[in-house]
mmCIF file of C-alpha atoms in Angstrom:
data_model
loop_
_atom_site.group_PDB
_atom_site.id
_atom_site.type_symbol
_atom_site.label_atom_id
_atom_site.label_comp_id
_atom_site.label_asym_id
_atom_site.label_seq_id
_atom_site.Cartn_x
_atom_site.Cartn_y
_atom_site.Cartn_z
ATOM 1 C CA MET A 1 2.260 389.218 203.668
ATOM 2 C CA ARG A 2 4.152 387.160 201.104
ATOM 3 C CA PRO A 3 7.780 386.492 202.099
ATOM 4 C CA PRO A 4 10.019 388.394 199.711
ATOM 5 C CA GLN A 5 12.891 386.623 198.039
ATOM 6 C CA HIS A 6 16.336 386.909 199.469
ATOM 7 C CA PRO A 7 17.892 390.299 198.536
ATOM 8 C CA ARG A 8 20.316 388.760 196.044
ATOM 9 C CA THR A 9 18.067 386.386 194.143
ATOM 10 C CA ARG A 10 15.644 388.937 192.755
ATOM 11 C CA ALA A 11 15.462 389.652 189.033
ATOM 12 C CA LEU A 12 16.487 393.316 189.220
ATOM 13 C CA TRP A 13 19.410 392.589 191.548
ATOM 14 C CA LEU A 14 20.582 389.922 189.091
ATOM 15 C CA ALA A 15 20.196 392.456 186.256
ATOM 16 C CA PHE A 16 22.463 394.803 188.233
ATOM 17 C CA LEU A 17 24.971 391.966 188.743
ATOM 18 C CA LEU A 18 24.989 391.041 185.043
ATOM 19 C CA HIS A 19 25.592 394.678 184.091
ATOM 20 C CA ARG A 20 28.523 394.974 186.505
ATOM 21 C CA VAL A 21 30.132 391.621 185.691
ATOM 22 C CA SER A 22 29.776 392.139 181.928
ATOM 23 C CA GLY A 23 31.398 395.569 182.289
ATOM 24 C CA ILE A 24 34.347 394.166 184.245
ATOM 25 C CA LEU A 25 34.880 391.260 181.808
ATOM 26 C CA LEU A 26 34.720 393.598 178.798
ATOM 27 C CA ALA A 27 37.238 395.905 180.461
ATOM 28 C CA LEU A 28 39.540 392.926 181.003
ATOM 29 C CA PHE A 29 39.159 391.942 177.329
ATOM 30 C CA LEU A 30 39.972 395.418 176.006
ATOM 31 C CA PRO A 31 43.803 395.152 176.350
ATOM 32 C CA LEU A 32 43.776 391.955 174.241
ATOM 33 C CA HIS A 33 41.472 393.629 171.726
ATOM 34 C CA PHE A 34 43.792 396.626 171.361
ATOM 35 C CA TYR A 35 46.844 394.357 171.142
ATOM 36 C CA LEU A 36 45.294 392.496 168.189
ATOM 37 C CA LEU A 37 44.313 395.770 166.523
ATOM 38 C CA GLY A 38 47.870 397.013 167.027
ATOM 39 C CA LEU A 39 49.189 393.973 165.197
ATOM 40 C CA ALA A 40 47.380 395.191 162.067
ATOM 41 C CA LEU A 41 49.745 398.155 162.008
ATOM 42 C CA ARG A 42 53.056 396.531 162.797
ATOM 43 C CA ASP A 43 52.888 392.755 162.190
ATOM 44 C CA ALA A 44 50.414 391.631 159.516
ATOM 45 C CA GLU A 45 51.717 388.045 159.580
ATOM 46 C CA ALA A 46 51.082 387.640 163.305
ATOM 47 C CA LEU A 47 47.629 389.182 162.860
ATOM 48 C CA ASP A 48 46.803 386.661 160.108
ATOM 49 C CA GLY A 49 47.881 383.898 162.488
ATOM 50 C CA TYR A 50 45.468 385.122 165.146
ATOM 51 C CA LEU A 51 42.672 385.554 162.605
ATOM 52 C CA ALA A 52 43.197 381.956 161.446
ATOM 53 C CA LEU A 53 42.980 380.905 165.087
ATOM 54 C CA ALA A 54 39.677 382.780 165.386
ATOM 55 C CA ALA A 55 38.156 380.396 162.816
ATOM 56 C CA HIS A 56 38.367 377.563 165.335
ATOM 57 C CA PRO A 57 34.854 376.532 166.561
ATOM 58 C CA PHE A 58 35.921 376.833 170.194
ATOM 59 C CA LEU A 59 36.877 380.471 169.648
ATOM 60 C CA LYS A 60 33.581 381.065 167.838
ATOM 61 C CA ILE A 61 31.792 379.920 170.996
ATOM 62 C CA ALA A 62 34.026 382.218 173.062
ATOM 63 C CA GLU A 63 33.173 385.083 170.699
ATOM 64 C CA PHE A 64 29.495 384.278 171.201
ATOM 65 C CA GLY A 65 30.089 384.854 174.914
ATOM 66 C CA LEU A 66 31.897 388.091 174.166
ATOM 67 C CA VAL A 67 29.098 389.381 171.935
ATOM 68 C CA PHE A 68 26.574 388.399 174.603
ATOM 69 C CA LEU A 69 28.521 390.329 177.256
ATOM 70 C CA LEU A 70 28.748 393.365 174.993
ATOM 71 C CA ALA A 71 25.054 393.250 174.079
ATOM 72 C CA ALA A 72 24.033 392.619 177.704
ATOM 73 C CA HIS A 73 26.078 395.592 178.874
ATOM 74 C CA LEU A 74 24.679 397.811 176.125
ATOM 75 C CA CYS A 75 21.047 396.772 176.629
ATOM 76 C CA GLY A 76 21.412 396.911 180.428
ATOM 77 C CA GLY A 77 22.869 400.413 180.168
ATOM 78 C CA LEU A 78 20.032 401.564 177.921
ATOM 79 C CA ARG A 79 17.550 400.081 180.398
ATOM 80 C CA ILE A 80 19.080 402.064 183.263
ATOM 81 C CA LEU A 81 19.148 405.272 181.186
ATOM 82 C CA ALA A 82 15.484 404.785 180.315
ATOM 83 C CA PHE A 83 14.646 404.036 183.941
ATOM 84 C CA GLU A 84 16.395 407.162 185.178
ATOM 85 C CA PHE A 85 15.544 409.686 182.472
ATOM 86 C CA LEU A 86 12.106 408.709 181.179
ATOM 87 C CA PRO A 87 8.875 408.939 183.181
ATOM 88 C CA TRP A 88 8.537 406.095 185.671
ATOM 89 C CA ARG A 89 6.969 402.829 184.535
ATOM 90 C CA ASN A 90 6.040 399.960 186.814
ATOM 91 C CA TRP A 91 7.306 397.233 184.465
ATOM 92 C CA GLN A 92 10.951 397.424 185.492
ATOM 93 C CA LYS A 93 11.308 393.639 185.671
ATOM 94 C CA GLY A 94 9.832 393.350 182.187
ATOM 95 C CA ALA A 95 12.378 395.884 180.904
ATOM 96 C CA ALA A 96 15.225 393.872 182.470
ATOM 97 C CA ALA A 97 13.894 390.656 180.915
ATOM 98 C CA ALA A 98 13.555 392.381 177.517
ATOM 99 C CA ALA A 99 17.145 393.679 177.752
ATOM 100 C CA LEU A 100 18.400 390.173 178.516
ATOM 101 C CA ALA A 101 16.349 388.626 175.697
ATOM 102 C CA LEU A 102 17.626 391.226 173.228
ATOM 103 C CA ALA A 103 21.227 390.611 174.300
ATOM 104 C CA PHE A 104 20.768 386.877 173.862
ATOM 105 C CA ALA A 105 19.173 387.414 170.446
ATOM 106 C CA PHE A 106 22.156 389.549 169.344
ATOM 107 C CA ALA A 107 24.584 386.848 170.496
ATOM 108 C CA CYS A 108 22.582 384.073 168.783
ATOM 109 C CA GLY A 109 22.472 386.151 165.591
ATOM 110 C CA PHE A 110 26.257 386.383 165.706
ATOM 111 C CA LEU A 111 26.555 382.616 166.248
ATOM 112 C CA LEU A 112 24.294 381.877 163.264
ATOM 113 C CA ARG A 113 26.494 384.021 161.021
ATOM 114 C CA ALA A 114 29.695 382.588 162.483
ATOM 115 C CA PHE A 115 29.095 379.006 161.306
ATOM 116 C CA MET B 1 -5.417 379.487 222.136
ATOM 117 C CA LYS B 2 -4.714 375.910 221.101
ATOM 118 C CA PRO B 3 -1.892 374.239 223.033
ATOM 119 C CA ALA B 4 1.356 373.900 221.145
ATOM 120 C CA THR B 5 2.042 370.433 219.804
ATOM 121 C CA ASP B 6 5.273 371.163 218.016
ATOM 122 C CA THR B 7 8.302 373.382 218.516
ATOM 123 C CA ILE B 8 10.332 375.781 216.399
ATOM 124 C CA ARG B 9 14.106 376.013 216.520
ATOM 125 C CA VAL B 10 14.928 379.711 216.759
ATOM 126 C CA LEU B 11 18.425 381.012 216.083
ATOM 127 C CA ILE B 12 18.971 384.539 217.390
ATOM 128 C CA ARG B 13 22.069 386.664 216.886
ATOM 129 C CA ARG B 14 22.777 388.026 220.364
ATOM 130 C CA GLY B 15 25.364 390.375 221.782
ATOM 131 C CA ASP B 16 26.448 393.896 220.947
ATOM 132 C CA ALA B 17 28.234 395.332 217.903
ATOM 133 C CA HIS B 18 31.624 393.982 218.984
ATOM 134 C CA SER B 19 30.850 390.472 220.174
ATOM 135 C CA GLY B 20 28.008 388.489 218.693
ATOM 136 C CA ARG B 21 26.996 384.850 219.066
ATOM 137 C CA ILE B 22 24.144 382.719 217.767
ATOM 138 C CA CYS B 23 21.860 381.472 220.548
ATOM 139 C CA VAL B 24 19.460 378.600 219.913
ATOM 140 C CA TYR B 25 16.019 378.451 221.543
ATOM 141 C CA ARG B 26 12.992 376.179 221.290
ATOM 142 C CA ALA B 27 9.644 377.921 221.120
ATOM 143 C CA PRO B 28 6.172 376.380 220.800
ATOM 144 C CA ARG B 29 4.785 376.276 217.288
ATOM 145 C CA ARG B 30 1.199 377.437 216.947
ATOM 146 C CA GLU B 31 -1.143 377.551 214.023
ATOM 147 C CA ASN B 32 -1.252 381.324 213.882
ATOM 148 C CA GLN B 33 1.751 383.183 215.249
ATOM 149 C CA THR B 34 3.925 386.001 214.073
ATOM 150 C CA VAL B 35 7.701 386.194 214.375
ATOM 151 C CA LEU B 36 7.195 388.922 216.991
ATOM 152 C CA ASP B 37 5.035 386.491 219.019
ATOM 153 C CA VAL B 38 7.924 384.017 219.015
ATOM 154 C CA VAL B 39 10.495 386.625 220.082
ATOM 155 C CA THR B 40 8.187 387.838 222.860
ATOM 156 C CA TRP B 41 7.611 384.244 224.061
ATOM 157 C CA ILE B 42 11.385 383.615 224.178
ATOM 158 C CA GLN B 43 11.983 386.832 226.109
ATOM 159 C CA ARG B 44 9.239 386.073 228.625
ATOM 160 C CA GLU B 45 9.914 382.365 229.115
ATOM 161 C CA LEU B 46 13.554 381.655 228.282
ATOM 162 C CA ALA B 47 15.747 384.740 227.984
ATOM 163 C CA PRO B 48 14.541 387.736 230.049
ATOM 164 C CA ASP B 49 17.641 389.697 229.023
ATOM 165 C CA LEU B 50 16.872 389.428 225.289
ATOM 166 C CA ALA B 51 16.728 392.960 223.865
ATOM 167 C CA TYR B 52 14.366 393.773 220.999
ATOM 168 C CA ARG B 53 12.067 396.604 220.066
ATOM 169 C CA PHE B 54 8.362 396.798 219.277
ATOM 170 C CA SER B 55 5.435 399.114 219.898
ATOM 171 C CA CYS B 56 2.138 398.750 218.086
ATOM 172 C CA ARG B 57 2.200 395.051 217.002
ATOM 173 C CA VAL B 58 -0.155 395.831 214.098
ATOM 174 C CA GLY B 59 2.118 397.181 211.357
ATOM 175 C CA MET B 60 1.672 400.866 212.090
ATOM 176 C CA CYS B 61 4.855 401.960 213.857
ATOM 177 C CA GLY B 62 7.609 400.004 212.082
ATOM 178 C CA THR B 63 9.763 399.559 215.186
ATOM 179 C CA CYS B 64 9.845 395.740 215.195
ATOM 180 C CA ALA B 65 11.822 395.342 211.954
ATOM 181 C CA MET B 66 14.535 392.666 212.028
ATOM 182 C CA MET B 67 16.369 390.370 209.651
ATOM 183 C CA VAL B 68 14.247 387.228 209.337
ATOM 184 C CA GLY B 69 16.008 384.475 207.434
ATOM 185 C CA GLY B 70 18.383 387.041 205.921
ATOM 186 C CA ALA B 71 15.664 389.449 204.752
ATOM 187 C CA PRO B 72 14.524 392.626 206.540
ATOM 188 C CA ARG B 73 10.904 392.410 207.617
ATOM 189 C CA TRP B 74 8.350 393.735 210.085
ATOM 190 C CA THR B 75 8.160 390.862 212.566
ATOM 191 C CA CYS B 76 4.647 391.800 213.716
ATOM 192 C CA ARG B 77 3.304 391.292 210.179
ATOM 193 C CA THR B 78 5.307 388.175 209.336
ATOM 194 C CA HIS B 79 3.603 384.861 209.965
ATOM 195 C CA VAL B 80 6.025 382.203 211.145
ATOM 196 C CA LYS B 81 4.632 379.647 208.690
ATOM 197 C CA THR B 82 5.644 381.837 205.719
ATOM 198 C CA VAL B 83 9.303 382.114 206.732
ATOM 199 C CA LEU B 84 9.972 378.830 208.546
ATOM 200 C CA ARG B 85 12.610 376.705 206.812
ATOM 201 C CA ARG B 86 12.945 373.091 207.949
ATOM 202 C CA GLY B 87 11.394 373.996 211.294
ATOM 203 C CA GLN B 88 13.957 376.716 211.869
ATOM 204 C CA LEU B 89 13.758 380.498 212.195
ATOM 205 C CA GLU B 90 16.839 382.730 211.918
ATOM 206 C CA LEU B 91 16.669 386.199 213.474
ATOM 207 C CA ALA B 92 19.232 389.000 213.507
ATOM 208 C CA PRO B 93 19.195 392.770 214.016
ATOM 209 C CA LEU B 94 18.630 394.978 210.976
ATOM 210 C CA ARG B 95 21.620 395.090 208.643
ATOM 211 C CA SER B 96 23.690 398.279 208.183
ATOM 212 C CA LEU B 97 22.655 399.806 211.513
ATOM 213 C CA PRO B 98 24.805 399.823 214.672
ATOM 214 C CA ILE B 99 23.687 397.152 217.122
ATOM 215 C CA ILE B 100 22.827 398.323 220.624
ATOM 216 C CA LYS B 101 22.123 394.863 222.002
ATOM 217 C CA ASP B 102 20.734 391.629 220.561
ATOM 218 C CA LEU B 103 17.927 392.561 218.125
ATOM 219 C CA ALA B 104 17.793 396.283 218.949
ATOM 220 C CA CYS B 105 19.580 398.696 216.602
ATOM 221 C CA ASP B 106 20.620 402.293 217.000
ATOM 222 C CA MET B 107 18.509 404.324 214.558
ATOM 223 C CA SER B 108 20.401 407.610 215.128
ATOM 224 C CA GLU B 109 22.451 407.249 211.932
ATOM 225 C CA PHE B 110 19.316 406.513 209.909
ATOM 226 C CA PHE B 111 17.544 409.659 211.099
ATOM 227 C CA ALA B 112 20.697 411.765 210.851
ATOM 228 C CA LYS B 113 20.804 410.900 207.139
ATOM 229 C CA TRP B 114 17.106 411.733 206.863
ATOM 230 C CA ARG B 115 17.928 415.239 208.176
ATOM 231 C CA ARG B 116 21.040 415.451 205.959
ATOM 232 C CA ALA B 117 18.806 414.889 202.921
ATOM 233 C CA GLU B 118 16.723 417.916 204.028
ATOM 234 C CA GLY B 119 13.858 415.658 205.043
ATOM 235 C CA ARG B 120 12.336 418.492 207.049
ATOM 236 C CA PHE B 121 9.529 420.610 205.614
ATOM 237 C CA HIS B 122 10.548 424.252 205.144
ATOM 238 C CA SER B 123 7.695 426.685 205.149
ATOM 239 C CA SER B 124 8.041 430.206 203.843
ATOM 240 C CA PRO B 125 6.039 433.360 204.578
ATOM 241 C CA GLU B 126 5.334 433.814 200.840
ATOM 242 C CA ARG B 127 4.072 430.309 200.180
ATOM 243 C CA SER B 128 2.779 428.711 203.330
ATOM 244 C CA GLY B 129 3.086 431.206 206.173
ATOM 245 C CA ARG B 130 0.318 431.749 208.689
ATOM 246 C CA ALA B 131 -0.607 435.019 207.032
ATOM 247 C CA GLN B 132 -1.233 433.269 203.715
ATOM 248 C CA PRO B 133 -4.435 431.452 202.781
ATOM 249 C CA PRO B 134 -4.057 427.630 202.567
ATOM 250 C CA VAL B 135 -2.261 426.558 199.416
ATOM 251 C CA LYS B 136 -4.604 424.860 196.985
ATOM 252 C CA ILE B 137 -3.171 421.594 195.686
ATOM 253 C CA LEU B 138 -5.348 419.543 193.370
ATOM 254 C CA PRO B 139 -4.997 415.763 193.862
ATOM 255 C CA SER B 140 -4.801 415.357 190.083
ATOM 256 C CA THR B 141 -1.629 417.418 189.580
ATOM 257 C CA PRO B 142 1.461 415.415 188.541
ATOM 258 C CA ALA B 143 3.516 416.726 191.495
ATOM 259 C CA ARG B 144 0.835 415.763 193.996
ATOM 260 C CA ARG B 145 0.674 412.274 192.456
ATOM 261 C CA GLU B 146 4.447 411.913 192.754
ATOM 262 C CA ALA B 147 4.288 413.014 196.388
ATOM 263 C CA ASP B 148 1.401 410.598 197.010
ATOM 264 C CA ALA B 149 3.459 407.692 195.754
ATOM 265 C CA ALA B 150 6.180 408.394 198.324
ATOM 266 C CA ILE B 151 4.390 409.883 201.280
ATOM 267 C CA GLU B 152 3.294 406.843 203.304
ATOM 268 C CA CYS B 153 6.800 405.986 204.577
ATOM 269 C CA ILE B 154 6.887 405.323 208.339
ATOM 270 C CA ASN B 155 10.714 405.118 208.595
ATOM 271 C CA CYS B 156 10.983 401.502 209.676
ATOM 272 C CA ALA B 157 14.428 401.246 207.981
ATOM 273 C CA VAL B 158 13.564 398.020 206.153
ATOM 274 C CA CYS B 159 14.595 399.574 202.818
ATOM 275 C CA TYR B 160 17.769 400.964 204.396
ATOM 276 C CA SER B 161 18.656 397.509 205.642
ATOM 277 C CA ALA B 162 17.785 395.821 202.333
ATOM 278 C CA CYS B 163 19.989 398.180 200.308
ATOM 279 C CA ASP B 164 23.420 396.807 199.389
ATOM 280 C CA VAL B 165 24.714 400.276 198.518
ATOM 281 C CA VAL B 166 24.099 401.377 202.121
ATOM 282 C CA ALA B 167 26.064 398.317 203.294
ATOM 283 C CA TRP B 168 28.937 399.084 200.890
ATOM 284 C CA ASN B 169 29.058 402.854 201.361
ATOM 285 C CA ARG B 170 28.252 404.035 204.881
ATOM 286 C CA ASP B 171 28.053 407.625 203.646
ATOM 287 C CA TYR B 172 25.131 406.878 201.293
ATOM 288 C CA LEU B 173 21.924 408.573 202.421
ATOM 289 C CA GLY B 174 19.821 405.504 201.739
ATOM 290 C CA PRO B 175 16.398 404.937 200.155
ATOM 291 C CA ALA B 176 14.221 406.242 203.006
ATOM 292 C CA ALA B 177 15.916 409.645 203.276
ATOM 293 C CA LEU B 178 15.920 410.105 199.480
ATOM 294 C CA ASN B 179 12.286 409.012 199.257
ATOM 295 C CA ARG B 180 11.387 411.639 201.846
ATOM 296 C CA ALA B 181 13.373 414.261 199.945
ATOM 297 C CA TRP B 182 11.464 413.456 196.737
ATOM 298 C CA SER B 183 8.071 413.745 198.438
ATOM 299 C CA LEU B 184 9.054 417.226 199.680
ATOM 300 C CA GLN B 185 10.418 418.212 196.251
ATOM 301 C CA ASN B 186 6.883 417.682 195.004
ATOM 302 C CA ASP B 187 5.301 419.703 197.791
ATOM 303 C CA ALA B 188 4.212 423.076 196.406
ATOM 304 C CA ARG B 189 4.277 424.619 199.901
ATOM 305 C CA ASP B 190 7.907 423.753 200.605
ATOM 306 C CA SER B 191 10.460 426.503 199.982
ATOM 307 C CA ALA B 192 13.770 424.593 200.075
ATOM 308 C CA HIS B 193 13.732 422.747 196.751
ATOM 309 C CA ALA B 194 17.094 424.097 195.547
ATOM 310 C CA ARG B 195 18.781 423.477 198.895
ATOM 311 C CA ARG B 196 17.375 419.931 199.038
ATOM 312 C CA LEU B 197 18.617 419.137 195.531
ATOM 313 C CA ARG B 198 22.084 420.249 196.617
ATOM 314 C CA ALA B 199 21.826 418.042 199.713
ATOM 315 C CA VAL B 200 20.810 414.916 197.784
ATOM 316 C CA SER B 201 23.521 415.413 195.169
ATOM 317 C CA ALA B 202 26.368 415.949 197.643
ATOM 318 C CA GLY B 203 28.647 413.109 198.791
ATOM 319 C CA GLY B 204 26.664 409.973 199.549
ATOM 320 C CA GLY B 205 23.710 411.339 197.583
ATOM 321 C CA CYS B 206 21.231 409.833 195.140
ATOM 322 C CA GLN B 207 23.821 409.301 192.384
ATOM 323 C CA HIS B 208 25.210 406.385 194.400
ATOM 324 C CA CYS B 209 22.047 404.332 193.846
ATOM 325 C CA HIS B 210 22.814 401.308 191.644
ATOM 326 C CA SER B 211 19.142 400.626 190.823
ATOM 327 C CA GLN B 212 19.087 397.215 192.479
ATOM 328 C CA HIS B 213 15.470 397.892 193.579
ATOM 329 C CA SER B 214 15.897 396.021 196.883
ATOM 330 C CA CYS B 215 14.185 398.959 198.611
ATOM 331 C CA GLU B 216 10.931 398.567 196.693
ATOM 332 C CA SER B 217 11.048 394.763 196.875
ATOM 333 C CA PHE B 218 11.200 394.793 200.668
ATOM 334 C CA CYS B 219 9.165 397.885 201.568
ATOM 335 C CA PRO B 220 6.328 396.526 203.755
ATOM 336 C CA VAL B 221 4.127 399.482 202.764
ATOM 337 C CA GLY B 222 4.642 398.824 199.056
ATOM 338 C CA LEU B 223 6.388 402.104 198.287
ATOM 339 C CA SER B 224 9.085 402.470 195.655
ATOM 340 C CA PRO B 225 12.033 404.525 196.914
ATOM 341 C CA ALA B 226 13.760 403.495 193.651
ATOM 342 C CA ARG B 227 11.141 405.537 191.794
ATOM 343 C CA SER B 228 11.751 408.518 194.082
ATOM 344 C CA ILE B 229 15.524 408.273 193.610
ATOM 345 C CA ALA B 230 15.027 408.142 189.831
ATOM 346 C CA GLY B 231 12.914 411.292 190.168
ATOM 347 C CA LEU B 232 15.688 413.047 192.068
ATOM 348 C CA LYS B 233 18.241 412.006 189.436
ATOM 349 C CA ARG B 234 15.993 413.379 186.693
ATOM 350 C CA ALA B 235 15.606 416.669 188.575
ATOM 351 C CA LEU B 236 19.387 416.913 188.967
ATOM 352 C CA ALA B 237 19.963 416.112 185.290
ATOM 353 C CA ARG B 238 17.509 418.847 184.322
ATOM 354 C CA GLY B 239 19.430 421.241 186.542
ATOM 355 C CA ALA B 240 22.790 420.206 185.032
ATOM 356 C CA LEU B 241 21.423 420.744 181.529
ATOM 357 C CA GLY B 242 20.167 424.170 182.501
ATOM 358 C CA ILE B 243 16.526 423.233 182.113
ATOM 359 C CA ARG B 244 14.342 425.164 184.524
ATOM 360 C CA PRO B 245 13.735 423.117 187.698
ATOM 361 C CA HIS B 246 10.375 421.476 187.866
ATOM 362 C CA SER B 247 8.174 423.650 190.035
ATOM 363 C CA PRO B 248 5.049 421.932 191.359
ATOM 364 C CA PRO B 249 1.960 423.909 190.424
ATOM 365 C CA HIS B 250 -0.001 425.399 193.271
ATOM 366 C CA ALA B 251 -3.327 424.341 191.845
#
């Protein structure tokens, strides 16, 4: 009998962790997102200031992280929906890896357009 | 048996639920030995008051499950050489179950949840009563295949102990009970499908599963309770959408 990996180092447990952590971080980002959107309605000058700040390369990298979190949460959610509502398939690890790869591809696509 | 030339350092969590301590023992290292062999040697030679549980020693009964190096395993089917780290073996009672003493856990809670999930077969005079002829169930039917995939569980509680959701939410029924419920949902002779679906969707039911798949990773029999739980969730979703519940064909 092959010794299984420790409960918290397995691919599907890590996929669960990524989905949870990305969800929490996105929820924490939302207030800032809505604040900036609100500026568009009441303070165009301040909004322009923030948009100019967003052109900084460091913020582009941070946005790459944000897009990755969003894509990872979306793809991870679709994976779980497929797992729970479609007929069972034995390639669950493959689906998790595909979701991660797709999320990374989305984020890289954003980064290529950003610079 | 070849004489032992080397020793293993064995760390065992001893004590009851309220006061635990790590005790260190030295046991002889042999070429072929299971973790259960080591525990038995320690109990016979060093610590006669060490409490642990085993029965068959050949992977049939599932009573010897413990945490070995932080992972739940059948100790009778675990070779020491596959889990030894730097000459050391760490043993503890199964996680998420009340400790009676040392390595022996109280399984009452585990089986109470099994009953709460309607893990009992319910016959009915119309379907499977003594007056009825035997129900014909073809092995090729989808329901029979689903039941087949879940039916070999021997209730060793390894999946229960591996599951983080059980550890976080003591009300959660756990993978074994839900796996049993799914095998009965696919049994054409059973007459309590609606009642069982209500039981597995009540508080602590299948919706609490976070799809971490620890249950299927650690199941020594190779079952996938995660698959069974997904099946239960699908059945509940069909019910919520008003789609007629899946009724296993009789033949």
